[in-house]
Short mmCIF file of C-alpha atoms in Angstrom, two decimals:
data_model
loop_
_atom_site.label_atom_id
_atom_site.label_comp_id
_atom_site.label_asym_id
_atom_site.label_seq_id
_atom_site.Cartn_x
_atom_site.Cartn_y
_atom_site.Cartn_z
CA MET A 8 -5.06 -66.68 -121.68
CA GLU A 9 -6.87 -63.50 -122.66
CA ILE A 10 -4.90 -60.56 -123.96
CA LYS A 11 -5.87 -56.94 -124.51
CA ILE A 12 -4.79 -56.28 -128.08
CA ARG A 13 -2.88 -53.02 -128.46
CA THR A 14 -3.94 -51.46 -131.75
CA GLY A 15 -2.77 -48.73 -134.06
CA ILE A 16 -5.23 -47.18 -136.51
CA ILE A 17 -3.96 -45.21 -139.49
CA THR A 18 -6.31 -43.42 -141.86
CA VAL A 19 -4.77 -42.75 -145.26
CA SER A 20 -6.72 -39.92 -146.87
CA ASP A 21 -5.71 -36.60 -148.39
CA ARG A 22 -9.11 -35.08 -147.62
CA CYS A 23 -9.21 -36.22 -144.00
CA PHE A 24 -5.63 -35.05 -143.52
CA ARG A 25 -6.58 -31.58 -144.81
CA ASN A 26 -9.68 -31.56 -142.55
CA GLU A 27 -11.94 -31.42 -145.59
CA ARG A 28 -13.73 -34.57 -144.46
CA TRP A 29 -14.39 -36.17 -141.06
CA ASP A 30 -12.57 -39.47 -140.59
CA GLU A 31 -15.61 -41.72 -140.41
CA SER A 32 -13.72 -44.90 -141.31
CA GLY A 33 -11.04 -44.38 -138.67
CA ASN A 34 -13.69 -43.72 -136.05
CA VAL A 35 -15.65 -46.81 -137.10
CA LEU A 36 -12.44 -48.81 -136.63
CA LYS A 37 -11.84 -47.34 -133.17
CA GLU A 38 -15.32 -48.40 -132.12
CA LEU A 39 -14.96 -51.90 -133.60
CA VAL A 40 -11.59 -52.47 -131.92
CA GLN A 41 -12.94 -51.43 -128.53
CA GLU A 42 -16.40 -53.01 -128.70
CA LYS A 43 -15.97 -56.14 -130.83
CA LEU A 44 -12.29 -57.05 -130.39
CA LYS A 45 -12.22 -55.80 -126.78
CA GLY A 46 -8.86 -54.24 -127.62
CA GLN A 47 -7.43 -50.82 -126.96
CA VAL A 48 -6.46 -48.10 -129.42
CA ASN A 49 -2.94 -47.01 -128.49
CA PHE A 50 -2.11 -45.12 -131.68
CA TYR A 51 -4.29 -43.17 -134.11
CA LYS A 52 -3.12 -40.99 -136.96
CA ILE A 53 -4.44 -39.49 -140.17
CA VAL A 54 -1.90 -39.22 -142.98
CA PRO A 55 -2.07 -38.09 -146.61
CA ASP A 56 -1.58 -40.49 -149.52
CA GLU A 57 2.18 -39.97 -149.41
CA TRP A 58 4.73 -42.79 -149.26
CA GLU A 59 6.89 -41.47 -146.42
CA GLU A 60 3.91 -40.37 -144.31
CA ILE A 61 2.27 -43.81 -144.54
CA LYS A 62 5.56 -45.62 -143.90
CA ASN A 63 6.48 -43.43 -140.94
CA ALA A 64 3.04 -43.82 -139.35
CA ILE A 65 3.18 -47.63 -139.58
CA LEU A 66 6.72 -47.69 -138.18
CA GLN A 67 5.79 -45.25 -135.40
CA ALA A 68 2.86 -47.43 -134.32
CA ILE A 69 5.10 -50.51 -134.21
CA ASP A 70 8.39 -49.09 -132.94
CA GLU A 71 7.25 -46.34 -130.56
CA TYR A 72 3.83 -47.59 -129.41
CA SER A 73 4.55 -51.35 -129.48
CA VAL A 74 1.14 -52.22 -130.92
CA ASP A 75 0.13 -55.81 -131.64
CA LEU A 76 -2.08 -54.85 -134.57
CA VAL A 77 -1.94 -52.05 -137.15
CA LEU A 78 -5.11 -51.40 -139.13
CA THR A 79 -4.89 -48.99 -142.04
CA THR A 80 -7.94 -47.64 -143.79
CA GLY A 81 -7.81 -46.07 -147.22
CA GLY A 82 -5.41 -45.92 -150.12
CA THR A 83 -6.12 -49.46 -151.35
CA GLY A 84 -7.99 -48.66 -154.56
CA LEU A 85 -6.91 -48.11 -158.14
CA SER A 86 -6.39 -44.36 -158.25
CA LYS A 87 -2.92 -42.99 -158.89
CA ARG A 88 -2.47 -41.87 -155.27
CA ASP A 89 -3.64 -45.17 -153.72
CA ILE A 90 -0.31 -46.59 -152.50
CA THR A 91 -1.01 -48.07 -149.06
CA PRO A 92 -0.47 -51.70 -150.20
CA GLU A 93 2.80 -50.85 -151.91
CA VAL A 94 4.12 -49.11 -148.79
CA THR A 95 2.94 -51.93 -146.53
CA SER A 96 4.53 -54.57 -148.77
CA THR A 97 7.96 -53.00 -148.30
CA LEU A 98 7.57 -53.16 -144.51
CA ILE A 99 6.20 -56.65 -143.88
CA GLU A 100 8.54 -59.56 -143.19
CA LYS A 101 5.91 -62.28 -143.65
CA GLU A 102 2.78 -61.94 -145.78
CA VAL A 103 -0.55 -63.29 -144.54
CA PRO A 104 -2.51 -63.35 -147.82
CA GLY A 105 -5.51 -65.26 -146.49
CA ILE A 106 -6.68 -62.27 -144.45
CA SER A 107 -6.88 -59.95 -147.45
CA GLU A 108 -8.27 -62.70 -149.68
CA ILE A 109 -11.18 -63.50 -147.35
CA MET A 110 -12.02 -59.80 -146.95
CA ARG A 111 -12.27 -59.42 -150.73
CA LEU A 112 -14.22 -62.67 -151.13
CA GLU A 113 -16.76 -61.84 -148.43
CA GLY A 114 -17.02 -58.24 -149.60
CA PHE A 115 -17.80 -59.40 -153.13
CA LYS A 116 -21.05 -60.96 -151.91
CA ASN A 117 -22.47 -57.50 -151.17
CA ASN A 118 -20.34 -55.29 -153.39
CA PRO A 119 -18.59 -56.64 -156.50
CA PHE A 120 -16.22 -53.65 -156.47
CA SER A 121 -14.54 -55.06 -153.35
CA VAL A 122 -12.34 -57.17 -155.62
CA LEU A 123 -10.70 -53.92 -156.74
CA SER A 124 -9.24 -53.42 -153.26
CA ARG A 125 -5.54 -54.20 -153.30
CA GLY A 126 -4.97 -54.32 -149.56
CA VAL A 127 -2.29 -56.61 -148.14
CA SER A 128 -1.73 -58.18 -144.74
CA GLY A 129 1.44 -59.29 -143.05
CA VAL A 130 3.71 -59.32 -140.03
CA ARG A 131 6.53 -56.99 -139.04
CA LYS A 132 8.45 -57.36 -135.78
CA GLY A 133 5.64 -59.29 -134.10
CA THR A 134 2.92 -56.90 -135.25
CA LEU A 135 0.09 -57.87 -137.60
CA ILE A 136 -0.57 -55.20 -140.25
CA ILE A 137 -3.83 -55.23 -142.22
CA ASN A 138 -4.89 -52.83 -144.99
CA LEU A 139 -8.64 -52.16 -144.98
CA PRO A 140 -10.64 -50.23 -147.57
CA GLY A 141 -11.42 -46.56 -147.12
CA SER A 142 -15.22 -46.65 -146.98
CA PRO A 143 -16.93 -46.92 -143.58
CA ASN A 144 -19.11 -49.82 -144.78
CA GLY A 145 -16.11 -51.60 -146.27
CA VAL A 146 -14.16 -51.14 -143.03
CA LYS A 147 -16.96 -52.59 -140.91
CA GLU A 148 -17.64 -55.50 -143.27
CA CYS A 149 -13.97 -56.42 -143.58
CA PHE A 150 -13.27 -56.09 -139.86
CA MET A 151 -16.21 -58.30 -138.94
CA THR A 152 -15.06 -60.88 -141.51
CA ILE A 153 -11.60 -61.22 -139.94
CA LEU A 154 -12.61 -60.68 -136.31
CA PRO A 155 -12.83 -64.43 -135.54
CA VAL A 156 -9.14 -64.95 -136.39
CA LEU A 157 -7.51 -61.78 -135.04
CA THR A 158 -6.86 -62.83 -131.45
CA HIS A 159 -5.56 -66.25 -132.48
CA ALA A 160 -3.31 -64.72 -135.15
CA ILE A 161 -1.82 -62.22 -132.71
CA LYS A 162 -1.29 -64.85 -130.00
CA THR A 163 0.44 -67.08 -132.56
CA ILE A 164 2.69 -64.23 -133.71
CA LYS A 165 3.56 -63.44 -130.08
CA GLY A 166 4.20 -67.10 -129.22
CA ILE A 167 1.32 -67.23 -126.72
CA PRO A 168 -0.36 -70.67 -126.55
CA ASP A 169 -3.93 -70.55 -127.85
CA PHE A 170 -6.10 -73.62 -127.85
CA HIS A 171 -8.58 -73.30 -130.69
#
């Protein structure tokens, strides 16, 4: 059974939020979701690196837009304001560490700094949440790494039989 994955994309960036920079990473994600995943983008928001803003955007995507998948981009590094993983960790009910681990491992092959990404992945209320890095190249590389498992993961979370 094929499903059209309903997706929420959240860009976490002070500069994009203040319109000082175009949201290239968020737009790369939109394109990847539509063209590679064959999903639809039902929610898109740019928020600053602020705890409540990030939390509220994730909850809005899940609770108000009923998305199957939330992809965040940005806020996963080591700077003081990078808090996306911490916020996400307080919201998830079940962690899915393998997703974040494979993104870092595969990323390391081209960019050793990818191991400094602290993104987490997990499930909340039947929605898969994945933190991606903030760079457009990192977003594309990470998304393509996990693409083969996304549909199966979401079907499993939703209780939809999937013969793999």
